[in-house]
Amino acid sequence: MDADLVVVGGGLAGLVAATEVARKGKRVLLLEQEPYLGGQAFWSFGGLFLVDTPEQRRLGIRDSAELAQQDWFGAAGYDRPEDEWGRLLAQAYIQFAAGEMRAWLFSLGVRFFPVVGWAERGGGLATGHGNSVPRFHIVWGTGPGLLEPFLRRVEELKERGLLRVLLRHRVEEVLVEGGRVVGVAGVVLEEDPRPRGVPTSRKPVGAFRFRAQAVLLATGGIGANLDLVRRFWPERVGPPPGRLLSGVPDHVDGQGLLLAQRAGARLVNLDRMWHYPEGVENHTPLWTRHGIRILPGPSPLWVDATGRRLPPPLFPGFDALETLRYLRGTGFDWSWFVLDLRTLKREFALSGSEQNPDLTGRSWPLVLKNRLLGPAAPVKAFLTRGKDFLLAEDLSELMRRMDALAPGVLDPSRLEREVKARDRELLNPFAKDAQVLAVHAFRRYLGDRLFRVAKPAPLLKGRGPLVAVRLWTLTRKTLGGIQTDLKGRALTPSGAPLEGLFAAGEAAGFGGGAFHGYKALEGTFLGGCLFTGLRAAQGVLEGLE
């Protein structure tokens, strides 16, 4: 026996599971096909969905597990028999997020930015989609900061001889004997010195075969495999766009899911996906079709390709998938943000650790400069180098530049009417415009007023240059995956555990094969990796006793 446990995938979920099991004295083998550990978590903004925390209470936010579950279930919309395990794991995660999660992370040295973000603000009903209160806790150090304690544990456990890490090992088969998983087999890939995120060589230079008492798959989703994304694209949101940007590196190809299926595990809910309608092409791409998500404040005017304003509640940062569904019905692959530079300086951020050097580098002077004065250097880079970022001194010039990117599609008269109509709503403290009312309400929250939401002002008052940003659909997360139970055990189509096989993180639909249901509340992707990594580790340890 080569190990007690083989973990396939060195992202956050795999690291959590591998180190938890090894710390109990078990022999763990961690296999990763890339030349580095960290997976997608390395590139993440580091946001975690936490409930009723000191950070929230200091800002006057009153939260509870009951309110969080109301929001979660309103977003999830569970309606399938195969949602049973996802629902149970969601309830367990909410208790974790309202209980020991923060204390556990603090014990590992993880700290949080003191201002809690308000993501996915919702669809307008108490029982519907969205976060009723701010819950998006940003790790101080973003994704790399969250990975640090687990990478330290890896080194400590390697020195103790309990954990062995093999990079450039691509698993191509889960070994099954007598109905039980007994190991993995695959190929060793040639060394490749290219930077993290850049597609690496798939040339094999050897083969391997390892036996273990248990195998845990933490191989991620399908976000970079556009063939699979289109194959499983949910019809309920309309046809897939002709042009898709990728929010994840090329190695996020879904092959781990197919491995599990061939071994006898059940895949569920692959038509549930989390894609963003606010993607922009990276001016300095690393991976194929490299896109970056804009993290907008709530103020930009959002219009479709023709200049028609999106209806309420489809405002920036409110309901990503419902906005995507609406835009897929317009017949065009893109839409537009229209705003002024003053608002952009306060409200625009970009998703990803590399796009937030102030938070990633834990620099308070840079944070204050970027968040209060803005725009941050990465946003400035897109303003000057991003092909879909347009600046102009007046609306007529801006519309001419928008039309030049897509000749004959924009209706300038319509867009001008939309801008002037909303401007009139901002001329006094009263309004019927739902977005204007929402912006006024959000500024009651200190975190938004200081760092996130600009003071409302008409666009055509000459307060600075105008900006238009062309937006594309950006692939990101696979909400479905390998169906697991509360112990992280992979289940067969009959509902019984597939002995010896476990799954965690995105490969498991973040728990149960889609614990989000149809929609996510943000901060629940990294949180789901932490949670299912722990759950699967406990399940493995029980089986090894």
XYZ file of C-alpha atoms in Angstrom:
545
model
C 0.000 0.000 0.000
C 1.553 3.300 -1.127
C -0.572 5.488 1.184
C -3.573 5.519 3.450
C -5.086 8.285 1.298
C -4.395 9.619 -2.173
C -5.666 13.165 -2.752
C -6.018 14.177 -6.394
C -5.838 17.966 -6.788
C -3.723 20.489 -4.905
C -6.213 23.347 -4.675
C -7.756 24.610 -1.454
C -10.096 21.672 -0.860
C -7.347 19.140 -1.553
C -4.896 20.932 0.714
C -7.386 21.085 3.573
C -8.276 17.407 3.283
C -4.692 16.201 2.816
C -3.301 18.134 5.766
C -6.179 17.262 8.092
C -5.740 13.542 7.459
C -1.930 13.656 7.640
C -2.049 15.551 10.951
C -3.788 12.503 12.433
C -0.747 10.372 11.643
C -1.989 8.855 8.381
C 0.176 8.550 5.280
C -1.126 10.861 2.549
C -0.062 11.195 -1.073
C -1.064 14.442 -2.799
C -1.020 14.449 -6.617
C -1.221 17.631 -8.691
C -0.914 17.917 -12.480
C 0.390 21.489 -12.474
C 3.881 22.603 -11.318
C 2.470 24.321 -8.215
C -0.107 23.986 -5.457
C -3.006 26.329 -4.743
C -5.326 25.791 -7.687
C -7.924 28.435 -8.398
C -7.810 29.719 -4.823
C -4.490 31.370 -5.653
C -6.245 33.637 -8.159
C -9.251 34.378 -5.982
C -10.279 37.613 -4.313
C -10.363 35.697 -1.038
C -13.985 36.343 -0.113
C -15.678 34.102 2.469
C -19.361 33.873 3.389
C -19.416 34.169 7.193
C -22.378 34.808 9.465
C -22.764 36.942 12.615
C -19.097 37.849 12.958
C -17.317 40.547 14.991
C -16.506 42.272 11.688
C -20.219 42.500 10.915
C -21.232 43.608 14.390
C -18.625 46.392 14.455
C -20.295 47.820 11.337
C -23.798 47.584 12.783
C -24.779 44.512 10.742
C -27.235 42.212 12.493
C -26.984 38.730 11.049
C -27.985 35.238 12.117
C -27.927 31.655 10.914
C -31.708 31.861 10.444
C -31.439 34.893 8.158
C -28.542 33.323 6.264
C -30.536 30.150 5.681
C -33.526 32.176 4.495
C -31.280 33.918 1.975
C -29.515 30.725 0.935
C -32.674 28.716 0.376
C -34.290 31.640 -1.439
C -31.341 31.641 -3.831
C -30.980 27.867 -4.121
C -34.498 27.029 -5.255
C -34.011 23.320 -4.581
C -36.525 21.407 -6.696
C -34.930 18.083 -7.683
C -34.767 14.721 -5.890
C -30.976 14.841 -6.205
C -30.941 18.073 -4.165
C -31.379 16.167 -0.904
C -27.692 15.920 -0.020
C -26.934 19.417 -1.258
C -29.647 20.849 0.978
C -28.342 18.982 4.017
C -24.786 20.112 3.358
C -25.942 23.703 2.860
C -27.600 23.656 6.281
C -24.428 22.234 7.802
C -22.279 24.847 6.044
C -24.430 27.707 7.330
C -23.980 26.441 10.890
C -20.239 26.170 10.222
C -20.130 29.718 8.815
C -22.045 31.010 11.853
C -20.021 28.930 14.289
C -16.509 27.539 14.354
C -15.319 28.598 10.887
C -13.956 32.005 11.847
C -12.306 30.795 15.063
C -10.681 27.901 13.189
C -9.297 30.207 10.511
C -8.093 32.676 13.147
C -6.241 29.850 14.886
C -4.418 29.264 11.593
C -3.417 32.921 11.333
C -6.022 34.046 8.795
C -7.217 37.642 9.245
C -9.900 39.690 7.507
C -10.199 43.134 5.980
C -12.404 45.018 8.460
C -15.005 46.197 5.931
C -17.470 43.450 5.049
C -18.601 43.459 1.428
C -22.166 43.184 0.182
C -22.240 40.796 -2.774
C -25.298 39.514 -4.691
C -27.643 42.097 -3.198
C -30.644 40.220 -4.476
C -33.852 40.250 -6.407
C -36.041 42.419 -4.196
C -37.973 39.899 -2.057
C -37.166 38.709 1.453
C -37.656 35.092 0.439
C -35.894 35.412 -2.920
C -32.304 35.479 -4.113
C -29.638 37.595 -2.468
C -27.874 38.543 0.741
C -30.074 40.542 3.098
C -26.943 41.918 4.792
C -23.233 42.221 3.945
C -21.483 38.863 4.498
C -18.509 38.906 2.104
C -15.442 38.743 4.361
C -12.243 39.436 2.401
C -9.171 37.599 3.618
C -6.298 39.956 4.389
C -3.920 38.703 1.698
C -6.781 37.540 -0.605
C -6.528 34.020 -2.047
C -2.788 33.578 -1.415
C -3.352 34.700 2.173
C -5.982 32.005 2.665
C -3.678 29.362 1.190
C -0.678 30.289 3.356
C -1.495 28.311 6.518
C -2.308 25.177 4.552
C 0.861 25.440 2.473
C 2.834 25.828 5.716
C 1.174 22.694 7.023
C 2.138 20.877 3.831
C 5.820 21.666 4.413
C 5.644 20.663 8.070
C 3.932 17.365 7.268
C 6.365 16.612 4.462
C 9.246 17.015 6.903
C 7.536 14.588 9.288
C 7.176 12.033 6.511
C 3.375 11.967 6.714
C 2.630 13.817 3.468
C 4.214 13.278 0.086
C 3.529 15.734 -2.745
C 4.045 14.823 -6.386
C 3.605 17.610 -8.931
C 3.120 17.094 -12.685
C 1.240 13.866 -11.968
C -1.960 13.689 -13.977
C -4.439 11.050 -12.819
C -6.214 9.342 -15.716
C -7.888 6.416 -13.948
C -9.441 5.670 -10.582
C -8.693 2.022 -9.829
C -11.646 -0.113 -8.748
C -11.488 -3.725 -7.566
C -14.480 -5.687 -6.332
C -16.631 -2.552 -6.208
C -14.118 -0.658 -4.064
C -11.731 2.140 -5.047
C -8.157 1.020 -4.348
C -5.956 3.653 -5.989
C -5.199 5.745 -9.058
C -3.122 5.549 -12.216
C -1.919 8.136 -14.672
C 1.000 9.826 -16.395
C 3.902 11.971 -15.286
C 4.056 15.167 -17.342
C 7.299 16.766 -18.448
C 8.597 19.673 -16.390
C 7.378 23.056 -17.570
C 8.884 26.299 -16.194
C 6.173 28.625 -17.486
C 4.526 30.997 -15.006
C 1.498 30.018 -12.940
C -1.701 30.249 -14.949
C -0.078 29.826 -18.357
C -1.108 26.570 -20.119
C 1.488 23.879 -19.391
C 2.745 20.957 -21.445
C 0.733 17.746 -21.520
C 3.611 15.649 -22.866
C 3.948 12.442 -20.790
C 7.411 11.281 -19.742
C 6.379 8.393 -17.517
C 3.527 6.578 -15.837
C 2.457 5.815 -12.281
C 0.121 3.579 -10.349
C -0.540 4.096 -6.638
C -2.625 2.011 -4.268
C -4.368 3.404 -1.177
C -7.158 2.649 1.241
C -9.026 5.732 0.044
C -8.954 8.249 -2.820
C -10.228 11.806 -2.560
C -10.963 13.818 -5.718
C -10.546 17.577 -5.434
C -10.061 18.254 -9.126
C -12.252 21.311 -9.666
C -14.898 21.960 -12.287
C -15.285 22.515 -16.029
C -14.983 26.302 -16.342
C -12.114 26.354 -18.867
C -13.483 23.526 -20.993
C -15.870 25.484 -23.174
C -16.981 22.355 -25.012
C -18.281 20.925 -21.724
C -19.692 24.298 -20.661
C -21.710 24.467 -23.873
C -22.679 20.789 -23.644
C -24.227 21.242 -20.209
C -25.311 24.880 -20.662
C -28.671 25.391 -18.891
C -31.490 25.977 -21.355
C -33.354 27.990 -18.704
C -30.967 30.930 -19.231
C -31.191 30.875 -23.014
C -28.635 29.804 -25.610
C -24.911 29.932 -24.762
C -23.075 33.004 -26.048
C -21.036 32.684 -29.191
C -18.164 34.358 -27.355
C -17.242 33.237 -23.846
C -14.354 34.453 -21.717
C -12.716 32.092 -19.248
C -12.337 33.092 -15.616
C -10.174 30.070 -14.786
C -6.897 28.587 -16.127
C -6.875 25.975 -18.876
C -6.287 23.029 -16.532
C -9.805 23.467 -15.063
C -11.056 21.051 -17.669
C -13.560 18.805 -15.875
C -11.557 15.622 -16.360
C -11.768 14.766 -12.667
C -15.544 14.565 -12.931
C -15.300 12.134 -15.818
C -12.790 10.055 -13.841
C -15.298 9.732 -11.020
C -18.112 8.824 -13.384
C -16.064 6.092 -15.045
C -15.273 4.679 -11.602
C -18.988 4.421 -10.817
C -19.787 7.684 -9.021
C -22.904 9.686 -9.802
C -22.647 13.136 -11.398
C -25.574 15.472 -10.791
C -26.679 19.007 -11.659
C -24.008 19.714 -14.266
C -26.440 22.174 -15.847
C -26.052 24.389 -12.783
C -23.246 26.829 -13.413
C -22.068 30.157 -12.076
C -21.038 32.533 -14.834
C -20.720 36.301 -14.648
C -22.191 38.787 -17.141
C -19.587 41.450 -16.212
C -16.468 39.941 -17.805
C -13.825 41.900 -19.698
C -10.950 40.544 -21.748
C -7.654 40.699 -19.897
C -5.267 43.092 -21.620
C -2.350 40.876 -20.506
C -3.724 37.325 -20.709
C -2.148 34.328 -19.013
C -4.531 31.543 -19.942
C -6.686 30.991 -22.999
C -9.559 33.517 -23.412
C -8.459 35.055 -20.107
C -11.234 37.213 -18.686
C -11.487 39.313 -15.536
C -14.697 40.056 -13.702
C -15.533 43.633 -12.832
C -16.738 43.908 -9.233
C -19.056 46.869 -9.729
C -20.719 49.045 -7.189
C -24.478 49.461 -7.655
C -24.453 52.779 -9.539
C -23.466 52.164 -13.196
C -26.241 52.353 -15.762
C -26.465 48.856 -17.281
C -27.791 48.702 -20.823
C -27.987 45.956 -23.433
C -26.137 46.071 -26.737
C -28.783 48.374 -28.255
C -28.757 50.839 -25.347
C -31.933 49.637 -23.620
C -31.644 49.770 -19.857
C -31.928 46.480 -17.995
C -35.126 46.183 -15.937
C -35.230 46.040 -12.136
C -33.786 44.336 -10.193
C -31.049 43.619 -12.760
C -28.629 46.234 -11.516
C -24.866 45.781 -11.042
C -24.101 43.353 -8.228
C -27.701 42.265 -7.612
C -28.383 38.927 -9.331
C -25.714 37.589 -11.680
C -27.554 34.627 -13.179
C -30.891 36.371 -13.652
C -29.036 39.184 -15.421
C -27.295 36.610 -17.600
C -30.665 35.024 -18.429
C -32.106 38.387 -19.458
C -29.098 39.286 -21.593
C -29.148 35.927 -23.378
C -32.629 36.881 -24.576
C -31.432 40.062 -26.279
C -29.739 38.258 -29.152
C -26.323 39.813 -28.468
C -23.280 38.501 -26.612
C -22.403 41.783 -24.901
C -23.872 44.578 -22.815
C -22.577 47.909 -21.463
C -21.896 49.757 -18.244
C -22.256 53.515 -18.651
C -21.004 55.773 -15.838
C -18.680 58.673 -15.151
C -15.055 58.505 -14.091
C -15.887 59.858 -10.633
C -18.171 56.891 -9.960
C -15.707 54.436 -11.475
C -12.955 55.624 -9.121
C -15.066 54.763 -6.097
C -17.027 51.741 -7.285
C -14.914 49.711 -9.698
C -12.799 46.838 -8.469
C -11.580 43.759 -10.292
C -11.867 40.191 -9.112
C -8.705 38.233 -8.385
C -5.662 38.323 -6.161
C -3.430 39.717 -8.907
C -5.895 42.564 -9.570
C -5.826 43.684 -5.932
C -2.171 44.159 -4.981
C -3.126 46.327 -1.993
C -5.173 43.602 -0.290
C -2.979 40.762 -1.541
C 0.166 42.561 -0.361
C -1.458 43.560 2.946
C -0.584 47.214 2.427
C -2.780 49.602 4.413
C -1.364 52.762 2.767
C -2.142 51.334 -0.669
C -5.608 50.193 0.440
C -6.497 53.685 1.666
C -5.095 55.305 -1.464
C -6.899 52.940 -3.838
C -10.224 52.681 -2.025
C -10.602 56.343 -1.078
C -8.922 58.112 -3.985
C -8.991 55.494 -6.757
C -8.874 54.110 -9.245
C -6.388 51.421 -8.292
C -3.500 50.745 -10.669
C -5.072 47.570 -12.149
C -8.267 49.486 -12.947
C -6.192 52.287 -14.486
C -4.447 49.693 -16.632
C -7.793 48.551 -18.030
C -8.830 52.149 -18.646
C -5.775 52.692 -20.817
C -5.207 49.201 -22.252
C -8.531 47.376 -22.099
C -10.052 47.153 -25.560
C -13.608 47.391 -24.193
C -13.035 50.437 -21.943
C -14.037 53.718 -23.572
C -13.657 57.288 -22.247
C -15.175 60.463 -23.662
C -15.861 64.025 -22.570
C -19.556 63.935 -23.488
C -22.297 61.434 -24.220
C -22.327 61.988 -27.978
C -18.634 61.202 -28.271
C -19.024 58.197 -25.984
C -21.828 56.771 -28.102
C -19.796 57.248 -31.272
C -17.003 55.183 -29.708
C -19.454 52.520 -28.551
C -20.872 52.284 -32.063
C -17.371 51.970 -33.523
C -16.839 48.747 -31.523
C -20.077 47.234 -32.825
C -21.304 49.258 -35.808
C -25.025 49.600 -36.267
C -26.131 47.877 -33.048
C -26.387 50.739 -30.549
C -29.433 53.015 -30.761
C -28.007 56.403 -29.671
C -31.405 58.012 -29.236
C -32.555 55.253 -26.908
C -29.405 55.414 -24.767
C -29.610 59.200 -24.543
C -33.224 58.925 -23.338
C -32.221 56.361 -20.728
C -29.392 58.530 -19.390
C -31.466 61.713 -19.242
C -34.434 59.931 -17.647
C -32.324 58.560 -14.810
C -30.535 61.874 -14.393
C -33.910 63.540 -13.721
C -34.500 61.042 -10.902
C -31.338 62.324 -9.209
C -32.312 65.978 -9.133
C -34.127 65.746 -5.784
C -34.165 63.429 -2.742
C -37.252 61.570 -4.017
C -37.466 59.094 -6.882
C -39.358 56.140 -8.286
C -36.306 54.651 -10.020
C -35.505 51.401 -8.187
C -31.760 51.668 -8.773
C -31.623 55.229 -7.464
C -33.611 54.236 -4.389
C -31.319 51.262 -3.815
C -28.150 53.367 -4.066
C -29.502 55.800 -1.472
C -30.368 52.879 0.795
C -26.971 51.186 0.418
C -25.170 54.361 1.477
C -26.750 53.940 4.891
C -24.227 51.120 5.384
C -20.926 52.623 6.521
C -18.822 50.153 4.536
C -20.575 51.067 1.300
C -20.513 54.783 1.984
C -16.770 54.802 2.705
C -15.434 52.306 0.194
C -17.985 51.116 -2.303
C -20.892 53.372 -3.302
C -20.385 56.817 -4.830
C -22.618 59.704 -3.902
C -25.392 59.729 -6.532
C -25.091 62.419 -9.178
C -26.418 62.939 -12.730
C -24.129 61.743 -15.516
C -24.624 64.820 -17.687
C -23.636 67.461 -15.138
C -20.068 67.732 -16.427
C -18.470 66.259 -13.292
C -15.847 64.388 -15.299
C -15.302 62.182 -18.324
C -17.864 59.512 -19.139
C -16.968 55.841 -19.357
C -18.524 52.902 -21.190
C -17.380 49.325 -20.642
C -18.391 46.500 -22.952
C -19.151 43.347 -20.945
C -19.027 39.677 -21.903
C -20.043 36.418 -20.233
C -17.252 35.025 -18.078
C -17.205 31.354 -17.090
C -16.298 30.623 -13.488
C -17.787 27.882 -11.310
C -19.421 24.483 -11.770
C -22.213 24.250 -9.194
C -22.945 20.570 -9.882
C -20.594 17.615 -9.685
C -19.946 14.369 -7.852
C -22.786 13.637 -5.466
C -21.507 13.186 -1.909
C -23.033 12.588 1.491
C -22.334 14.482 4.713
C -19.048 12.586 5.135
C -17.770 13.473 1.674
C -18.263 9.943 0.370
C -18.943 9.731 -3.364
C -22.302 8.131 -4.089
C -23.281 5.746 -6.865
C -26.415 6.161 -9.022
C -28.244 3.898 -6.547
C -27.447 6.320 -3.717
C -25.015 4.007 -1.921
C -21.443 5.114 -1.132
C -18.774 4.030 -3.612
C -16.421 2.450 -1.088
C -13.059 4.154 -0.864
C -13.913 7.233 -2.974
C -14.413 10.740 -1.564
C -14.802 14.160 -3.180
C -14.479 17.757 -2.019
C -14.613 21.307 -3.314
C -15.890 22.213 -6.753
C -15.604 18.604 -7.941
C -18.366 17.781 -5.435
C -20.482 20.767 -6.398
C -19.055 22.305 -3.215
C -20.899 19.578 -1.335
C -23.608 17.063 -2.166
C -23.440 17.693 -5.886
C -24.630 21.341 -5.787
C -25.186 22.640 -2.277
C -25.833 26.049 -3.837
C -28.863 24.793 -5.748
C -29.331 27.104 -8.717
C -27.617 30.249 -7.410
C -24.793 31.213 -5.090
C -24.511 34.046 -2.566
C -20.746 34.617 -3.144
C -17.991 33.781 -0.676
C -19.418 30.278 -0.714
C -16.944 28.858 -3.245
C -13.819 29.151 -1.107
C -15.989 28.524 1.938
C -17.346 25.380 0.308
C -13.799 24.164 -0.381
C -12.811 24.660 3.258
C -15.971 23.026 4.553
C -16.028 19.983 2.266
C -12.290 19.495 2.659
C -12.836 19.191 6.409
C -15.920 17.002 6.030
C -14.215 14.626 3.617
C -11.146 14.409 5.857
C -13.363 13.396 8.773
C -15.073 10.811 6.599
C -11.749 9.382 5.450
C -10.440 9.174 9.013
C -13.554 7.338 10.163
C -13.040 4.801 7.399
C -9.364 4.339 8.275
C -9.940 3.708 11.990
